[in-house]
Coordinates of C-alpha atoms in Angstrom, one line a residue:
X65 CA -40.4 -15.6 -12.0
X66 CA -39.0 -17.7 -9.4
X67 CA -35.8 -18.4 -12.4
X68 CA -35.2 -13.9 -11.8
X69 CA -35.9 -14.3 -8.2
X70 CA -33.3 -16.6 -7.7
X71 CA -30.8 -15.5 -10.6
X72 CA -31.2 -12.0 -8.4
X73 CA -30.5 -13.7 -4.8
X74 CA -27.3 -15.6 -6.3
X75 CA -26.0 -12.5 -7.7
X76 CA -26.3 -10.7 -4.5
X77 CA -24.4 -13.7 -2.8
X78 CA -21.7 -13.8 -5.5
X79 CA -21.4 -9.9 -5.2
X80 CA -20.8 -9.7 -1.3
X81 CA -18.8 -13.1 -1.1
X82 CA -16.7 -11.5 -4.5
X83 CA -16.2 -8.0 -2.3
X84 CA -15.8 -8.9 1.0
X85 CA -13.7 -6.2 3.2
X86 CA -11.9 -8.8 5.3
X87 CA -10.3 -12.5 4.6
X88 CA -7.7 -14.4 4.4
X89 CA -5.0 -15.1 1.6
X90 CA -2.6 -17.6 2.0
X91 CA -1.2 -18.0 5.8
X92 CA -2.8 -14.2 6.1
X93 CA -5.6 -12.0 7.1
X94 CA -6.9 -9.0 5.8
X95 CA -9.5 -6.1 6.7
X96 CA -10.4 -2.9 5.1
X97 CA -11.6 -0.7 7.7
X98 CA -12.2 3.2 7.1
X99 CA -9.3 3.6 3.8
X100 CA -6.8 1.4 5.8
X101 CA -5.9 -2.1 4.8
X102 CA -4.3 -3.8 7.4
X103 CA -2.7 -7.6 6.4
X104 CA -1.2 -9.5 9.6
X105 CA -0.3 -13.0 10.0
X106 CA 3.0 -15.2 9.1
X107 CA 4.3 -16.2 6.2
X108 CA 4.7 -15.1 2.8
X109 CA 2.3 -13.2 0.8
X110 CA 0.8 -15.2 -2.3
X111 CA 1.7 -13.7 -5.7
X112 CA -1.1 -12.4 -7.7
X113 CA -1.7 -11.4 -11.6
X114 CA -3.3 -8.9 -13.2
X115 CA -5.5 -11.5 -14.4
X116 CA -9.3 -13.1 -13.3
X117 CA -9.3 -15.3 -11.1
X118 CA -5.8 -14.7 -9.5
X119 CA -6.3 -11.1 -8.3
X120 CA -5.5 -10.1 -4.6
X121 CA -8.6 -10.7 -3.0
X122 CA -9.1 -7.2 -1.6
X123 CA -9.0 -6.2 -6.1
X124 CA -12.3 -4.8 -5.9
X125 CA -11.3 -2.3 -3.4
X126 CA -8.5 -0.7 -5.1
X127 CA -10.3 2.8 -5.3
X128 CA -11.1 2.7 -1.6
X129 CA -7.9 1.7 0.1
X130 CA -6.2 5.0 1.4
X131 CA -3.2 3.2 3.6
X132 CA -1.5 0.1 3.8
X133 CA -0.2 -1.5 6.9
X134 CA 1.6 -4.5 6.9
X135 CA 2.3 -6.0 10.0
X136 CA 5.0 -7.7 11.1
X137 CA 5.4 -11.5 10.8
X138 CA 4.5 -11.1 6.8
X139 CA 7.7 -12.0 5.0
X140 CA 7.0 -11.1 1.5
X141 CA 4.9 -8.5 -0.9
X142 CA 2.9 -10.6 -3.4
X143 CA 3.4 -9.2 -7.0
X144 CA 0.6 -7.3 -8.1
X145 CA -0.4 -6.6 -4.0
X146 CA -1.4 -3.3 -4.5
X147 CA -1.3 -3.1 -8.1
X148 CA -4.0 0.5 -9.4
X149 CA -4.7 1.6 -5.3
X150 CA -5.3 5.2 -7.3
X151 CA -6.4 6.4 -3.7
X152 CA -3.3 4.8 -1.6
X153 CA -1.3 7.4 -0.3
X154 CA 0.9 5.9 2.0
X155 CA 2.2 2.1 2.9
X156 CA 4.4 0.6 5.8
X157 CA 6.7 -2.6 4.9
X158 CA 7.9 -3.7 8.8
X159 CA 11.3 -5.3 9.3
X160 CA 9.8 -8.9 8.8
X161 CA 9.5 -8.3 4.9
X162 CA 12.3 -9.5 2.8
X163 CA 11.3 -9.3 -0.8
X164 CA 8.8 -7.1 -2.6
X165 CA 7.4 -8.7 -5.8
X166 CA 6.8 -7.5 -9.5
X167 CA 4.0 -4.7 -9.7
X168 CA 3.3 -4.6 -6.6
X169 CA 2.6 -1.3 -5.7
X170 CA 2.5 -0.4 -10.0
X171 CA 0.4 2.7 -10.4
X172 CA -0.1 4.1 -7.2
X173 CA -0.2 7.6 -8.4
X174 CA -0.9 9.4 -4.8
X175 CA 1.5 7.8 -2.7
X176 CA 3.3 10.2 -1.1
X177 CA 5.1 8.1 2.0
X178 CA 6.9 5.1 2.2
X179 CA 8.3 3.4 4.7
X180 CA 10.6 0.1 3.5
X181 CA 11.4 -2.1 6.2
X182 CA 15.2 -2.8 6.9
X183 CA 15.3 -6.6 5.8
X184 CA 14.2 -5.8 2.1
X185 CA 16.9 -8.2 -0.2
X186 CA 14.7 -7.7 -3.4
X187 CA 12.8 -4.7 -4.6
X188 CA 10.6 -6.7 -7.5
X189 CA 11.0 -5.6 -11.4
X190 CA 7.8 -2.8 -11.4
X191 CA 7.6 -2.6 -7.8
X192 CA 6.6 1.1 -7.5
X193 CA 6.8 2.2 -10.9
X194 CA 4.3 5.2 -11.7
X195 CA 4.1 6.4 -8.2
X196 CA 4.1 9.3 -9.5
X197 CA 3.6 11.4 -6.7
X198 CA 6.5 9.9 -4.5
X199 CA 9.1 12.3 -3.8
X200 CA 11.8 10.5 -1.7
X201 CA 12.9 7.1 -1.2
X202 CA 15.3 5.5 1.3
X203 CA 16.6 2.2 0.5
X204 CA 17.4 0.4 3.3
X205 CA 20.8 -1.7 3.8
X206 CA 19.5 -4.7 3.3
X207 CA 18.5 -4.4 -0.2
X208 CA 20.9 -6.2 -3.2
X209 CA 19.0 -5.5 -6.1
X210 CA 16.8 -2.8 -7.7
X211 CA 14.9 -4.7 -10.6
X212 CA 14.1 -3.7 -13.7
X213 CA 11.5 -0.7 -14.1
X214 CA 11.3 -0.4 -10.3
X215 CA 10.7 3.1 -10.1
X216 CA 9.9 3.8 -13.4
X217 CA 7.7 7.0 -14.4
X218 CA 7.9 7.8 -10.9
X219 CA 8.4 11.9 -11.9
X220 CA 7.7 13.3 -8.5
X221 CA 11.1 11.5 -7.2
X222 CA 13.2 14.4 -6.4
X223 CA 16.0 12.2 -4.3
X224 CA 17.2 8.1 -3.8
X225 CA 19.4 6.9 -1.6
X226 CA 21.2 3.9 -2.7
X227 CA 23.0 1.7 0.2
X228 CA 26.3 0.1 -0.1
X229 CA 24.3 -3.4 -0.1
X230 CA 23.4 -3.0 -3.7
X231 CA 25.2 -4.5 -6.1
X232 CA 22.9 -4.2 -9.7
X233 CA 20.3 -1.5 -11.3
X234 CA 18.1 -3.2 -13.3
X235 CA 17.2 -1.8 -16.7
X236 CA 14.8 0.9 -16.9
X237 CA 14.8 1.8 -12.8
X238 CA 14.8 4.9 -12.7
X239 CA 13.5 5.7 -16.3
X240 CA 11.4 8.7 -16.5
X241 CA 12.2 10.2 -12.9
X242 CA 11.9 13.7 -14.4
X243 CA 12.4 15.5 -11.0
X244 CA 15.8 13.6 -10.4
X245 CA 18.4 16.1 -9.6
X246 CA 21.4 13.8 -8.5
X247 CA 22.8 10.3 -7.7
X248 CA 25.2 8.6 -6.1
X249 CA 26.2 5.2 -6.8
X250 CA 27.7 3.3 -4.0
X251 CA 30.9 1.6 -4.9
X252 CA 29.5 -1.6 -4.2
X253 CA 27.5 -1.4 -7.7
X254 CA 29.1 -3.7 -11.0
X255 CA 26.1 -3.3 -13.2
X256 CA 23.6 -0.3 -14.5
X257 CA 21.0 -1.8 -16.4
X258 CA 20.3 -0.4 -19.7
X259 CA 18.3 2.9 -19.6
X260 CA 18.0 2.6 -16.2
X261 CA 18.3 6.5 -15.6
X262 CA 17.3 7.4 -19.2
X263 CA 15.0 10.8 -19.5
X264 CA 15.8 11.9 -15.9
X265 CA 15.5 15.3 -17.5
X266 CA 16.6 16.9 -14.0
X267 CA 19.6 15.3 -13.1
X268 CA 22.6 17.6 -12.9
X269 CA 25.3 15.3 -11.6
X270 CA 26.3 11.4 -11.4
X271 CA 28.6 9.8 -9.5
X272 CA 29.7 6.3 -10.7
X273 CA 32.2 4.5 -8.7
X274 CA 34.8 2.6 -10.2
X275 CA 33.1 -1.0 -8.7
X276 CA 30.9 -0.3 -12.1
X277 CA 31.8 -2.7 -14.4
X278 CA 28.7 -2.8 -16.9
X279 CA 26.9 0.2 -17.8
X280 CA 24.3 -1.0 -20.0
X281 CA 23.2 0.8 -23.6
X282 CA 21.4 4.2 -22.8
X283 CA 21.7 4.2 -19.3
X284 CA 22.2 7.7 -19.1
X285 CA 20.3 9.3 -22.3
X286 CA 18.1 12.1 -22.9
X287 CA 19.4 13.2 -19.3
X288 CA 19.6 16.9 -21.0
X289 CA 20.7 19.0 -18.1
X290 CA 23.4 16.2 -16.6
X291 CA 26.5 18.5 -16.5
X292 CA 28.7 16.5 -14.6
X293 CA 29.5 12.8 -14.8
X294 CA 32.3 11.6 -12.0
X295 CA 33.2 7.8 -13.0
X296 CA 36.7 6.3 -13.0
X297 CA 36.6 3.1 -14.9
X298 CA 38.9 0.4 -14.1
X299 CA 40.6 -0.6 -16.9

């Protein structure tokens, strides 16, 4: 009896020490409060995995957190942050951020609005891929390189705007953006990753400047309804 009682007790303690709606990870704080998760602090956010024990701490909140708000003095997204929110529908990255790692936002499927702050160098290989229900996306100027899968699957993505800061597309981006109608490449890109816009089944036009020096295999396939394709090579 008293072997229950007290298996029952340290299961309890486990279970509110485990979820927990406010802590700190890393330099940081965190606290869920009414669908908002709010980290502050300085410093860098740690990564994370998809795997026990590394997951972000707020992990068994994922169904629960409805908006992110980073605040500024965080420098960095951990990969896997945000990894399965399925209830997140919007997120704010302030100006302090400068890289946003691998998965981090992976599978958000509601989020509608994002707001990327304007010293973002990195945008991590996964970053936002299957936000499915994002429609538009401004990259700010401070951003070099879109990694690999970044926004893949994300099919509510209608528009992107890519800044003359970036110089490479990773493979597999843009893959699957059905609701792509058009892009423009600045000319400050030399490399399209392979597939990186492959079953945009909506885009019409392209616009490749001649900076492009490597188009990688497939970068533009089963892109069915692309009727015009602007790019002159350098030879």
């Amino acid at each position: 009896m008293k072997t229950k009682f007290l298996t029952t007790i340290l299961g309890l303690f486990f279970s509110v020490a485990t979820f927990a709606q406010s802590g700190t990870t890393g330099t940081l704080s965190w606290t869920l409060s009414n669908g908002t998760l709010t980290i502050s602090g300085t410093g860098a956010m740690p990564d994370y995995t998809s795997s026990f024990p590394n997951y972000a701490p707020w992990y068994g909140y994922t169904s629960s957190i409805k908006n992110v708000l980073i605040q500024e003095g965080v420098t960095s997204i951990g990969s896997f942050a945000f990894r399965l929110c399925s209830s997140l529908t919007s997120a704010t990255i302030p100006n302090s951020v400068k890289s946003i790692g691998n998965e981090a936002f992976n599978g958000c499927g509601l989020i509608t609005s994002l707001t990327i702050g304007s010293s973002v160098t990195n945008i991590g290989s996964y970053a936002f891929a299957f936000c499915s229900s994002l429609t538009s996306v401004i990259i700010p100027s401070s951003v070099t390189s879109i990694g690999s899968y970044a926004f893949r699957g994300c099919s509510g993505l209608t528009s992107v705007t890519i800044p003359s800061s970036v110089t490479s597309i990773g493979s597999y981006a843009f893959y699957g953006c059905s609701g792509l109608t058009s892009v423009s490449i600045p000319n400050s890109v030399y490399f399209i990753g392979e597939s990186a816009f492959s079953y945009c089944s909506s885009l019409t036009s392209v616009t490749i400047p001649n900076s492009v020096t490597n188009i990688g295999e497939n970068a533009f396939s089963y892109c069915n309804n692309l009727k015009t394709l602007n790019y002159n090579a350098v030879n």
